[in-house]
Short mmCIF file of C-alpha atoms and ligand atoms in Angstrom, two decimals:
data_model
loop_
_atom_site.label_atom_id
_atom_site.label_comp_id
_atom_site.label_asym_id
_atom_site.label_seq_id
_atom_site.Cartn_x
_atom_site.Cartn_y
_atom_site.Cartn_z
CA UNK R 29 -27.93 -22.44 -22.20
CA UNK R 30 -28.14 -26.21 -22.11
CA UNK R 31 -25.93 -29.04 -20.94
CA UNK R 32 -23.73 -30.61 -23.59
CA UNK R 33 -22.03 -33.97 -23.15
CA UNK R 34 -19.22 -35.53 -25.16
CA UNK R 35 -20.91 -38.80 -26.10
CA UNK R 36 -18.36 -41.57 -26.71
CA UNK R 37 -20.80 -43.56 -28.79
CA UNK R 38 -21.28 -40.82 -31.40
CA UNK R 39 -17.88 -39.23 -30.86
CA UNK R 40 -19.55 -35.80 -30.74
CA UNK R 41 -20.63 -33.28 -28.16
CA UNK R 42 -24.41 -33.50 -27.92
CA UNK R 43 -27.12 -31.49 -26.19
CA UNK R 44 -28.28 -33.59 -23.26
CA UNK R 45 -31.89 -34.69 -23.34
CA UNK R 46 -33.07 -37.02 -20.57
CA UNK R 47 -35.49 -39.86 -21.36
CA UNK R 48 -37.90 -38.73 -18.60
CA UNK R 49 -38.14 -35.02 -17.99
CA UNK R 50 -36.43 -33.95 -14.77
CA UNK R 51 -34.99 -37.39 -14.01
CA UNK R 52 -31.71 -39.04 -14.91
CA UNK R 53 -30.54 -42.64 -14.63
CA UNK R 54 -26.74 -42.95 -14.49
CA UNK R 55 -24.68 -46.14 -14.24
CA UNK R 56 -20.93 -46.09 -13.56
CA UNK R 57 -18.70 -49.16 -13.43
CA UNK R 58 -17.35 -49.48 -9.89
CA UNK R 59 -14.16 -51.05 -8.52
CA UNK R 60 -13.10 -54.67 -8.53
CA UNK R 61 -12.50 -55.17 -4.82
CA UNK R 62 -9.45 -57.45 -4.73
CA UNK R 63 -6.85 -54.82 -3.71
CA UNK R 64 -6.59 -51.24 -2.48
CA UNK R 65 -7.87 -48.64 -4.93
CA UNK R 66 -5.06 -46.67 -6.54
CA UNK R 67 -5.18 -42.96 -7.10
CA UNK R 68 -6.06 -43.48 -10.81
CA UNK R 69 -9.27 -45.28 -9.81
CA UNK R 70 -10.00 -42.39 -7.44
CA UNK R 71 -9.67 -39.84 -10.23
CA UNK R 72 -12.34 -41.68 -12.23
CA UNK R 73 -14.75 -41.92 -9.28
CA UNK R 74 -14.18 -38.26 -8.34
CA UNK R 75 -14.86 -37.26 -11.98
CA UNK R 76 -18.22 -39.04 -11.91
CA UNK R 77 -18.96 -37.62 -8.46
CA UNK R 78 -18.61 -34.12 -9.93
CA UNK R 79 -20.85 -35.06 -12.87
CA UNK R 80 -23.44 -36.49 -10.41
CA UNK R 81 -23.25 -33.35 -8.27
CA UNK R 82 -23.61 -31.04 -11.26
CA UNK R 83 -26.64 -32.91 -12.64
CA UNK R 84 -28.31 -32.52 -9.24
CA UNK R 85 -27.27 -28.85 -9.11
CA UNK R 86 -29.10 -28.38 -12.41
CA UNK R 87 -32.23 -29.64 -10.65
CA UNK R 88 -32.39 -33.22 -11.95
CA UNK R 89 -33.45 -36.08 -9.72
CA UNK R 90 -30.62 -38.53 -10.36
CA UNK R 91 -30.54 -42.25 -9.66
CA UNK R 92 -26.83 -43.00 -9.60
CA UNK R 93 -25.92 -46.69 -9.68
CA UNK R 94 -22.27 -47.66 -9.14
CA UNK R 95 -21.58 -51.34 -8.75
CA UNK R 96 -19.05 -53.37 -6.81
CA UNK R 97 -17.40 -56.11 -8.89
CA UNK R 98 -16.93 -59.08 -6.59
CA UNK R 99 -16.89 -61.96 -9.07
CA UNK R 100 -16.08 -62.62 -12.72
CA UNK R 101 -13.24 -60.13 -13.33
CA UNK R 102 -10.46 -62.39 -14.58
CA UNK R 103 -6.74 -61.75 -14.85
CA UNK R 104 -6.90 -62.50 -18.55
CA UNK R 105 -9.30 -64.16 -20.97
CA UNK R 106 -11.94 -66.59 -19.76
CA UNK R 107 -11.00 -68.95 -22.54
CA UNK R 108 -7.36 -69.13 -21.44
CA UNK R 109 -8.42 -70.38 -18.00
CA UNK R 110 -7.36 -67.11 -16.36
CA UNK R 111 -8.16 -66.88 -12.68
CA UNK R 112 -10.78 -64.63 -11.08
CA UNK R 113 -8.98 -61.80 -9.24
CA UNK R 114 -10.97 -62.15 -6.01
CA UNK R 115 -10.94 -65.94 -5.99
CA UNK R 116 -7.16 -65.92 -6.52
CA UNK R 117 -6.49 -63.47 -3.69
CA UNK R 118 -8.69 -65.55 -1.34
CA UNK R 119 -6.89 -68.75 -2.39
CA UNK R 120 -3.47 -67.19 -1.75
CA UNK R 121 -4.47 -65.75 1.63
CA UNK R 122 -6.48 -68.86 2.55
CA UNK R 123 -9.54 -66.88 3.55
CA UNK R 124 -13.11 -66.59 2.27
CA UNK R 125 -13.54 -64.64 -0.98
CA UNK R 126 -16.17 -62.57 0.82
CA UNK R 127 -13.54 -61.54 3.39
CA UNK R 128 -11.48 -60.13 0.53
CA UNK R 129 -14.57 -58.39 -0.85
CA UNK R 130 -15.48 -56.92 2.56
CA UNK R 131 -11.94 -55.72 3.31
CA UNK R 132 -11.42 -53.90 0.03
CA UNK R 133 -15.00 -52.57 -0.17
CA UNK R 134 -14.49 -51.02 3.27
CA UNK R 135 -11.16 -49.59 2.14
CA UNK R 136 -12.74 -48.18 -1.02
CA UNK R 137 -15.55 -46.53 0.94
CA UNK R 138 -13.11 -45.02 3.45
CA UNK R 139 -11.07 -43.47 0.66
CA UNK R 140 -14.18 -42.20 -1.15
CA UNK R 141 -15.30 -40.51 2.10
CA UNK R 142 -11.93 -38.82 2.48
CA UNK R 143 -12.32 -37.45 -1.04
CA UNK R 144 -15.78 -36.18 -0.01
CA UNK R 145 -17.57 -38.09 -2.78
CA UNK R 146 -21.31 -38.62 -2.39
CA UNK R 147 -22.55 -42.17 -2.01
CA UNK R 148 -24.34 -43.54 -5.06
CA UNK R 149 -28.12 -44.09 -4.81
CA UNK R 150 -27.60 -47.84 -5.26
CA UNK R 151 -24.35 -49.81 -4.96
CA UNK R 152 -25.22 -53.31 -6.18
CA UNK R 153 -22.82 -56.25 -6.05
CA UNK R 154 -22.36 -58.80 -8.80
CA UNK R 155 -22.66 -61.73 -6.36
CA UNK R 156 -26.02 -60.37 -5.19
CA UNK R 157 -27.40 -60.67 -8.72
CA UNK R 158 -26.48 -64.18 -9.84
CA UNK R 159 -30.10 -65.22 -10.48
CA UNK R 160 -30.69 -62.23 -12.72
CA UNK R 161 -27.42 -62.96 -14.55
CA UNK R 162 -28.46 -66.57 -15.18
CA UNK R 163 -31.79 -65.27 -16.49
CA UNK R 164 -30.03 -62.88 -18.87
CA UNK R 165 -27.81 -65.68 -20.19
CA UNK R 166 -30.97 -67.77 -20.79
CA UNK R 167 -32.57 -64.84 -22.63
CA UNK R 168 -29.47 -64.30 -24.78
CA UNK R 169 -29.42 -68.02 -25.72
CA UNK R 170 -33.20 -67.99 -26.39
CA UNK R 171 -32.87 -65.05 -28.75
CA UNK R 172 -30.07 -66.82 -30.61
CA UNK R 173 -27.11 -64.67 -29.51
CA UNK R 174 -25.48 -67.16 -27.17
CA UNK R 175 -24.41 -70.80 -27.30
CA UNK R 176 -23.19 -73.34 -24.81
CA UNK R 177 -19.91 -75.18 -25.19
CA UNK R 178 -18.57 -77.60 -22.61
CA UNK R 179 -20.46 -75.99 -19.71
CA UNK R 180 -19.55 -72.40 -20.59
CA UNK R 181 -21.76 -70.03 -22.56
CA UNK R 182 -20.39 -67.63 -25.18
CA UNK R 183 -21.86 -64.58 -26.83
CA UNK R 184 -22.08 -65.00 -30.60
CA UNK R 185 -20.46 -61.75 -31.79
CA UNK R 186 -20.61 -62.84 -35.41
CA UNK R 187 -24.40 -63.06 -35.29
CA UNK R 188 -24.60 -59.57 -33.79
CA UNK R 189 -22.27 -58.19 -36.45
CA UNK R 190 -24.46 -59.73 -39.19
CA UNK R 191 -27.66 -58.32 -37.70
CA UNK R 192 -26.87 -54.90 -36.29
CA UNK R 193 -24.27 -52.27 -36.95
CA UNK R 194 -23.30 -51.74 -33.31
CA UNK R 195 -20.37 -53.96 -32.35
CA UNK R 196 -17.14 -51.93 -32.32
CA UNK R 197 -18.91 -48.54 -32.55
CA UNK R 198 -18.00 -47.39 -29.02
CA UNK R 199 -14.33 -48.33 -29.08
CA UNK R 200 -13.89 -47.40 -32.74
CA UNK R 201 -12.66 -50.89 -33.61
CA UNK R 202 -13.27 -52.16 -37.09
CA UNK R 203 -15.51 -55.20 -37.25
CA UNK R 204 -13.05 -56.88 -39.65
CA UNK R 205 -10.27 -56.44 -37.07
CA UNK R 206 -12.46 -57.85 -34.32
CA UNK R 207 -13.30 -60.84 -36.44
CA UNK R 208 -9.72 -61.73 -37.37
CA UNK R 209 -8.32 -61.01 -33.91
CA UNK R 210 -6.87 -64.32 -32.79
CA UNK R 211 -4.86 -65.24 -29.80
CA UNK R 212 -3.34 -68.46 -28.70
CA UNK R 213 -6.12 -69.35 -26.33
CA UNK R 214 -6.35 -72.67 -24.58
CA UNK R 215 -10.09 -73.14 -25.02
CA UNK R 216 -10.27 -71.40 -28.38
CA UNK R 217 -11.91 -74.54 -29.70
CA UNK R 218 -15.01 -73.90 -27.59
CA UNK R 219 -15.71 -70.61 -29.31
CA UNK R 220 -17.27 -70.30 -32.74
CA UNK R 221 -15.34 -67.15 -33.36
CA UNK R 222 -12.25 -65.50 -31.81
CA UNK R 223 -14.20 -62.35 -30.86
CA UNK R 224 -16.90 -64.33 -29.00
CA UNK R 225 -16.71 -63.82 -25.23
CA UNK R 226 -17.84 -65.82 -22.21
CA UNK R 227 -21.06 -64.85 -20.45
CA UNK R 228 -21.12 -67.93 -18.19
CA UNK R 229 -17.89 -69.69 -17.22
CA UNK R 230 -17.63 -73.28 -16.05
CA UNK R 231 -15.61 -73.19 -12.81
CA UNK R 232 -12.48 -75.30 -12.60
CA UNK R 233 -11.56 -76.99 -9.32
CA UNK R 234 -9.52 -73.95 -8.12
CA UNK R 235 -12.40 -71.53 -8.43
CA UNK R 236 -13.90 -70.63 -5.05
CA UNK R 237 -16.88 -68.57 -6.23
CA UNK R 238 -19.39 -70.83 -8.03
CA UNK R 239 -23.13 -71.24 -8.50
CA UNK R 240 -25.30 -73.95 -9.95
CA UNK R 241 -26.66 -72.99 -13.36
CA UNK R 242 -28.30 -74.94 -16.22
CA UNK R 243 -24.96 -75.18 -18.07
CA UNK R 244 -22.49 -75.91 -15.26
CA UNK R 245 -21.36 -75.20 -11.75
CA UNK R 246 -19.78 -71.87 -12.62
CA UNK R 247 -19.84 -68.11 -12.45
CA UNK R 248 -20.87 -65.18 -14.68
CA UNK R 249 -18.55 -63.38 -17.10
CA UNK R 250 -17.45 -59.94 -15.90
CA UNK R 251 -19.30 -57.89 -18.53
CA UNK R 252 -22.63 -59.52 -17.72
CA UNK R 253 -23.03 -58.01 -14.24
CA UNK R 254 -23.13 -54.45 -15.59
CA UNK R 255 -25.75 -55.30 -18.24
CA UNK R 256 -27.87 -56.96 -15.56
CA UNK R 257 -27.53 -54.42 -12.76
CA UNK R 258 -27.94 -51.36 -14.98
CA UNK R 259 -31.14 -52.65 -16.59
CA UNK R 260 -32.49 -53.95 -13.26
CA UNK R 261 -32.22 -50.57 -11.55
CA UNK R 262 -32.44 -48.13 -14.46
CA UNK R 263 -34.45 -49.95 -17.13
CA UNK R 264 -33.54 -51.40 -20.52
CA UNK R 265 -32.82 -47.93 -21.77
CA UNK R 266 -31.36 -45.26 -19.52
CA UNK R 267 -29.57 -41.92 -19.84
CA UNK R 268 -25.88 -42.12 -18.94
CA UNK R 269 -23.31 -44.91 -18.69
CA UNK R 270 -19.82 -44.06 -17.47
CA UNK R 271 -16.43 -45.52 -16.68
CA UNK R 272 -12.72 -45.08 -17.33
CA UNK R 273 -11.81 -45.11 -21.01
CA UNK R 274 -9.79 -48.32 -20.60
CA UNK R 275 -13.17 -50.03 -20.15
CA UNK R 276 -14.44 -49.12 -23.65
CA UNK R 277 -13.14 -52.38 -25.01
CA UNK R 278 -13.91 -55.11 -24.27
CA UNK R 279 -16.05 -54.34 -21.20
CA UNK R 280 -18.46 -51.72 -22.51
CA UNK R 281 -18.51 -53.00 -26.07
CA UNK R 282 -19.53 -56.41 -24.73
CA UNK R 283 -22.08 -54.89 -22.39
CA UNK R 284 -23.76 -53.24 -25.37
CA UNK R 285 -23.69 -56.58 -27.23
CA UNK R 286 -25.31 -58.39 -24.27
CA UNK R 287 -28.04 -55.79 -23.86
CA UNK R 288 -28.82 -56.02 -27.55
CA UNK R 289 -28.78 -59.81 -27.34
CA UNK R 290 -31.12 -59.91 -24.34
CA UNK R 291 -33.38 -56.87 -24.87
CA UNK R 292 -33.02 -55.92 -28.54
CA UNK R 293 -31.63 -52.46 -27.82
CA UNK R 294 -28.47 -50.74 -26.66
CA UNK R 295 -28.56 -49.62 -23.01
CA UNK R 296 -27.51 -45.98 -22.64
CA UNK R 297 -28.13 -42.83 -24.67
CA UNK R 298 -24.91 -41.13 -23.53
CA UNK R 299 -21.61 -42.86 -22.80
CA UNK R 300 -19.12 -40.81 -20.77
CA UNK R 301 -15.51 -41.97 -20.53
CA UNK R 302 -13.00 -40.43 -18.18
CA UNK R 303 -9.33 -40.43 -19.04
CA UNK R 304 -6.35 -41.98 -17.29
CA UNK R 305 -4.22 -40.58 -14.51
CA UNK R 306 -0.50 -40.85 -15.22
CA UNK R 307 2.34 -40.84 -12.72
CA UNK R 308 5.45 -38.92 -13.77
CA UNK R 309 4.30 -39.06 -17.40
CA UNK R 310 3.73 -42.82 -17.52
CA UNK R 311 0.65 -44.99 -17.07
CA UNK R 312 0.26 -46.02 -13.48
CA UNK R 313 1.12 -49.65 -12.99
CA UNK R 314 1.45 -51.76 -9.89
CA UNK R 315 3.90 -54.18 -11.46
CA UNK R 316 6.69 -51.72 -12.38
CA UNK R 317 6.42 -49.59 -9.21
CA UNK R 318 5.03 -46.59 -11.06
CA UNK R 319 2.16 -46.47 -8.65
CA UNK R 320 1.03 -44.50 -5.65
CA UNK R 321 -1.86 -45.09 -3.26
CA UNK R 322 -4.15 -42.44 -1.81
CA UNK R 323 -2.82 -43.26 1.68
CA UNK R 324 0.78 -42.70 0.55
CA UNK R 325 -0.28 -39.32 -0.84
CA UNK R 326 -2.12 -38.36 2.35
CA UNK R 327 0.87 -39.33 4.54
CA UNK R 328 3.70 -38.30 2.19
CA UNK R 329 5.21 -41.77 2.58
CA UNK R 330 6.37 -42.35 -1.02
CA UNK R 331 9.53 -41.71 -3.02
CA UNK R 332 7.39 -40.07 -5.71
CA UNK R 333 6.55 -37.05 -3.51
CA UNK R 334 8.36 -34.70 -1.16
CA UNK R 335 5.51 -34.17 1.28
CA UNK R 336 1.97 -35.13 2.26
CA UNK R 337 -0.99 -33.86 0.21
CA UNK R 338 -4.46 -33.67 1.67
CA UNK R 339 -7.53 -35.24 0.02
CA UNK R 340 -8.91 -31.81 -0.88
CA UNK R 341 -5.65 -30.75 -2.55
CA UNK R 342 -5.89 -33.92 -4.63
CA UNK R 343 -9.52 -33.24 -5.44
CA UNK R 344 -8.57 -29.72 -6.52
CA UNK R 345 -5.74 -31.23 -8.58
CA UNK R 346 -8.26 -33.48 -10.40
CA UNK R 347 -10.55 -30.48 -11.01
CA UNK R 348 -7.75 -28.63 -12.77
CA UNK R 349 -8.01 -31.00 -15.75
CA UNK R 350 -11.02 -31.88 -17.88
CA UNK R 351 -12.22 -35.42 -17.08
CA UNK R 352 -11.66 -36.41 -20.72
CA UNK R 353 -7.94 -35.47 -20.73
CA UNK R 354 -5.08 -37.44 -19.30
CA UNK R 355 -3.63 -35.92 -16.16
CA UNK R 356 -0.06 -36.33 -14.96
CA UNK R 357 0.49 -36.58 -11.23
CA UNK R 358 3.88 -35.40 -10.02
CA UNK R 359 5.26 -33.51 -7.05
CA UNK R 360 5.52 -30.16 -8.87
CA UNK R 361 1.93 -30.15 -10.10
CA UNK R 362 0.67 -31.24 -6.67
CA UNK R 363 2.52 -28.35 -5.05
CA UNK R 364 0.93 -25.97 -7.56
CA UNK R 365 -2.51 -27.50 -6.84
CA UNK R 366 -1.96 -27.01 -3.12
CA UNK R 367 -1.22 -23.32 -3.67
CA UNK R 368 -4.23 -22.93 -5.97
CA UNK R 369 -6.57 -24.64 -3.51
CA UNK R 370 -5.33 -22.50 -0.63
CA UNK R 371 -5.66 -19.30 -2.69
CA UNK R 372 -9.26 -20.09 -3.58
CA UNK R 373 -10.22 -21.03 -0.01
CA UNK R 374 -8.46 -17.90 1.28
CA UNK R 375 -10.51 -15.76 -1.15
CA UNK R 376 -13.70 -17.40 0.13
CA UNK R 377 -12.65 -16.70 3.73
CA UNK R 378 -11.95 -13.05 2.86
CA UNK R 379 -15.36 -12.83 1.23
CA UNK R 380 -17.05 -14.06 4.42
CA UNK R 381 -15.41 -11.24 6.37
CA UNK R 382 -16.81 -8.52 4.09
CA UNK R 383 -20.11 -6.76 4.63
CA UNK R 384 -21.79 -3.61 3.43
CA UNK R 385 -24.68 -1.43 4.59
CA UNK R 386 -25.58 -0.67 0.99
CA UNK R 387 -28.27 -3.04 -0.44
CA UNK R 388 -28.16 -1.82 -4.07
CA UNK R 389 -28.03 -4.51 -6.72
CA UNK R 390 -26.77 -2.80 -9.88
CA UNK R 391 -23.25 -1.76 -8.94
CA UNK R 392 -20.47 -2.49 -11.51
CA UNK R 393 -18.95 -4.99 -9.05
CA UNK R 394 -22.30 -6.82 -8.73
CA UNK R 395 -22.60 -6.99 -12.51
CA UNK R 396 -19.03 -8.29 -12.85
CA UNK R 397 -19.62 -10.97 -10.21
CA UNK R 398 -22.93 -12.07 -11.68
CA UNK R 399 -21.48 -12.41 -15.18
CA UNK R 400 -18.41 -14.28 -13.99
CA UNK R 401 -20.38 -16.81 -11.91
CA UNK R 402 -22.76 -17.27 -14.84
CA UNK R 403 -19.77 -17.86 -17.12
CA UNK R 404 -18.44 -20.50 -14.70
CA UNK R 405 -21.78 -22.32 -14.83
CA UNK R 406 -21.71 -22.14 -18.62
CA UNK R 407 -18.27 -23.76 -18.60
CA UNK R 408 -19.76 -26.62 -16.58
CA UNK R 409 -22.58 -26.87 -19.10
CA UNK R 410 -19.95 -27.40 -21.76
CA UNK R 411 -19.26 -31.07 -20.97
CA UNK R 412 -18.48 -30.45 -17.28
CA UNK R 413 -15.44 -28.29 -17.97
CA UNK R 414 -14.10 -27.97 -14.42
CA UNK R 415 -10.72 -26.34 -15.28
CA UNK R 416 -12.43 -23.51 -17.14
CA UNK R 417 -15.09 -23.09 -14.44
CA UNK R 418 -12.32 -22.92 -11.82
CA UNK R 419 -10.47 -20.33 -13.90
CA UNK R 420 -13.62 -18.14 -13.82
CA UNK R 421 -13.66 -18.26 -10.02
CA UNK R 422 -9.98 -17.29 -9.97
CA UNK R 423 -10.87 -14.25 -12.08
CA UNK R 424 -12.90 -12.97 -9.12
CA UNK R 425 -10.02 -13.16 -6.63
CA UNK R 426 -8.43 -9.75 -7.50
CA UNK R 427 -11.83 -8.06 -7.02
CA UNK R 428 -12.33 -9.78 -3.65
CA UNK R 429 -8.84 -8.72 -2.55
CA UNK R 430 -9.42 -5.12 -3.68
CA UNK R 431 -12.68 -5.03 -1.70
CA UNK R 432 -10.79 -6.35 1.29
CA UNK R 433 -7.83 -3.95 1.17
CA UNK R 434 -9.93 -0.91 0.33
CA UNK R 435 -8.79 -0.40 -3.28
CA UNK R 436 -12.46 -0.93 -4.10
CA UNK R 437 -15.07 0.52 -1.78
CA UNK R 438 -17.27 -2.17 -0.24
CA UNK R 439 -20.21 0.19 0.09
CA UNK R 440 -19.97 1.16 -3.57
CA UNK R 441 -20.07 -2.53 -4.44
CA UNK R 442 -22.97 -3.22 -2.06
CA UNK R 443 -24.15 -6.20 0.00
CA UNK R 444 -26.00 -7.70 -2.99
CA UNK R 445 -22.68 -8.09 -4.84
CA UNK R 446 -21.08 -9.73 -1.78
CA UNK R 447 -24.01 -12.14 -1.37
CA UNK R 448 -23.85 -13.06 -5.05
CA UNK R 449 -20.15 -13.84 -4.78
CA UNK R 450 -20.63 -15.89 -1.59
CA UNK R 451 -23.48 -17.90 -3.10
CA UNK R 452 -21.52 -18.44 -6.34
CA UNK R 453 -18.44 -19.63 -4.46
CA UNK R 454 -20.46 -21.89 -2.16
CA UNK R 455 -22.49 -23.44 -5.00
CA UNK R 456 -19.49 -24.13 -7.18
CA UNK R 457 -16.81 -24.94 -4.62
CA UNK R 458 -18.80 -26.96 -2.14
CA UNK R 459 -21.95 -28.21 -3.88
CA UNK R 460 -20.63 -28.90 -7.40
CA UNK R 461 -16.87 -29.40 -7.01
CA UNK R 462 -17.33 -31.15 -3.67
CA UNK R 463 -14.45 -29.32 -2.03
CA UNK R 464 -14.56 -28.57 1.66
CA UNK R 465 -12.52 -26.61 4.13
CA UNK R 466 -9.65 -28.85 5.06
CA UNK R 467 -10.11 -28.39 8.80
CA UNK R 468 -13.56 -29.99 8.44
CA UNK R 469 -11.79 -33.17 7.36
CA UNK R 470 -12.09 -35.44 10.40
CA UNK R 471 -8.76 -37.04 9.56
CA UNK R 472 -7.24 -33.74 8.62
CA UNK R 473 -5.90 -30.60 10.33
CA UNK R 474 -3.13 -31.02 7.76
CA UNK R 475 -2.52 -27.30 7.33
CA UNK R 476 -2.01 -26.77 11.07
CA UNK R 477 0.19 -29.87 11.25
CA UNK R 478 2.22 -28.67 8.29
CA UNK R 479 2.77 -25.28 9.99
CA UNK R 480 3.80 -26.98 13.22
CA UNK R 481 6.21 -29.28 11.42
CA UNK R 482 7.83 -26.35 9.61
CA UNK R 483 8.50 -24.83 13.05
CA UNK R 484 9.96 -28.10 14.40
CA UNK R 485 12.15 -28.53 11.29
CA UNK R 486 13.41 -24.92 11.68
CA UNK R 487 14.26 -25.54 15.35
CA UNK R 488 16.14 -28.72 14.46
CA UNK R 489 18.01 -26.85 11.73
CA UNK R 490 18.95 -24.16 14.24
CA UNK R 491 20.17 -26.80 16.72
CA UNK R 492 22.33 -28.41 14.01
CA UNK R 493 23.84 -25.07 13.01
CA UNK R 494 24.71 -24.53 16.68
CA UNK R 495 26.18 -28.07 16.77
CA UNK R 496 23.64 -28.82 19.53
CA UNK R 497 23.46 -32.51 18.60
CA UNK R 498 21.51 -33.69 21.68
CA UNK R 499 18.61 -31.34 20.77
CA UNK R 500 18.59 -32.19 17.06
CA UNK R 501 18.72 -35.94 17.87
CA UNK R 502 15.95 -35.57 20.43
CA UNK R 503 13.72 -33.90 17.84
CA UNK R 504 14.29 -36.63 15.29
CA UNK R 505 13.89 -39.48 17.81
CA UNK R 506 10.73 -38.07 19.35
CA UNK R 507 9.18 -37.55 15.91
CA UNK R 508 10.15 -41.09 15.05
CA UNK R 509 8.35 -42.39 18.14
CA UNK R 510 5.14 -40.64 17.09
CA UNK R 511 5.53 -42.02 13.54
CA UNK R 512 6.69 -38.87 11.76
CA UNK R 513 9.63 -39.28 9.39
CA UNK R 514 12.05 -36.49 8.48
CA UNK R 515 13.68 -36.67 5.05
CA UNK R 516 16.82 -34.56 4.54
CA UNK R 517 17.09 -33.71 0.84
CA UNK R 518 19.00 -31.24 -1.30
CA UNK R 519 16.09 -28.78 -1.09
CA UNK R 520 15.91 -28.95 2.70
CA UNK R 521 14.08 -31.21 5.11
CA UNK R 522 10.58 -32.52 4.49
CA UNK R 523 8.34 -34.64 6.69
CA UNK R 524 5.91 -37.50 6.24
CA UNK R 525 3.55 -39.49 8.42
CA UNK R 526 4.56 -43.14 8.46
CA UNK R 527 1.81 -45.35 7.05
P1 AMP E 64 -11.10 -51.57 -11.73
O1 AMP E 64 -11.18 -51.68 -10.23
O2 AMP E 64 -9.80 -52.04 -12.27
O3 AMP E 64 -12.28 -52.24 -12.40
O4 AMP E 64 -11.16 -50.02 -12.11
C1 AMP E 64 -12.10 -49.12 -11.54
C2 AMP E 64 -12.17 -47.86 -12.39
O5 AMP E 64 -10.93 -47.15 -12.37
C3 AMP E 64 -12.48 -48.12 -13.87
O6 AMP E 64 -13.46 -47.18 -14.31
C4 AMP E 64 -11.16 -47.87 -14.57
O7 AMP E 64 -11.35 -47.41 -15.88
C5 AMP E 64 -10.58 -46.78 -13.70
N1 AMP E 64 -9.09 -46.68 -13.81
C6 AMP E 64 -8.17 -47.68 -13.79
N2 AMP E 64 -6.90 -47.19 -13.93
C7 AMP E 64 -7.03 -45.85 -14.01
C8 AMP E 64 -6.10 -44.75 -14.16
N3 AMP E 64 -4.77 -44.94 -14.22
N4 AMP E 64 -6.61 -43.49 -14.23
C9 AMP E 64 -7.95 -43.26 -14.15
N5 AMP E 64 -8.87 -44.24 -14.01
C10 AMP E 64 -8.43 -45.52 -13.94
ZN1 ZN E 65 -19.03 -52.36 -15.82
#
């Protein structure tokens, strides 16, 4: 039984073989910290957290590098004078770019903690690696894959295409299409070819983030930071590179090109791409309002949902889909996830209450439990298939309930069977899936609060039926004072914490 990974570069599921036995180097593209993370970003980072956790569960020593992008990510193409996202936000708010970076990095870390994701081993920032980026640009030029034009430096994609059959492989784009792809770009004249991309960008007067380099006072292209920071911390060739699948082109394709240009080889053996989170069947987008933040989900303060959902319910919701499939977030599926999460945690609680004086290890129940847990692990070995692994755990719930209500005799099953089930649940639920009991959430107690609010809503309903308006108004007003909103809808009254 060995781990198989769907490798985006070959398009096939491959048996995983690390470069160095027992150790894994994994690089995942992190957030661009110019605004709050949206729940789609969170899905991607939770997916890689589960992959990281599972690799460690298998016994590997993993160095997990996830960067922070704090310079170079433009709102469009470098050659159309598009503005850097962080520099623009700082300009508009009239504060230091590093204040923007600090604010949204803090916000990102807070949200990641609420989702119970593990911290990466190294979290390097692009602005902390400018020297290394300048050195890589120099190396790319020296090896003939880059050229300077008017203070900016471009990667010569045409040269790469002539010399190696790698450009376009990851994203499945045809080289001919890449070569003829033209856009009406302002500085098109600087580039030898439309598919060439900037690796060093001369800063215009607006640009707040700039460094002195041999070609100009400027800043590095976005793709360059990941080539530099991955090779710096993991070596020129490492095991796994991940990110959302919207990064395949141009970001990852260009990263591969840069690594080849600077080091003569492609960086990672396995490329893992997670799929997009949709909202009500459509791609999440800030501009058309089809967007929801983690905080809105945790408080219930959004028109897209009828109530608050806790971080662990959302984590469970993510687990119910394979990382490589799209996942649609809507109120109905979140309610189902909440029920599923509670059912699983309830089964674990029931399991903890069971004990037996019989130590025997070969009872039919013990065999059933052992095989089912083993099957769940095998599902994880099949390209981290969390929905199928979860389904295996659900298969054990009827047995746990029968042991609890006496339909199955606990002493016939034996303590060994109970211990196996507990260990299996704990390993998978807590260690690998990263779930935790909601009451452990320091911001949480959501289930108690939800129960309390149901009681308050019932009492208000009773007061209204009795036409006791002073009491019903008092309930609403007092809740309002403590920042709890009541929403009266056709399906009854729901509540939300005000953000
Ligand atoms: P960004 O901060 O825009 O660089 O994105 C950070 C990560 O979130 C990248 O790996 C993106 O691929 C990923 N991402 C962006 N939008 C979504 C989405 N709707 N669903 C899942 N992942 C996303
Ligand atoms: Zn990247």
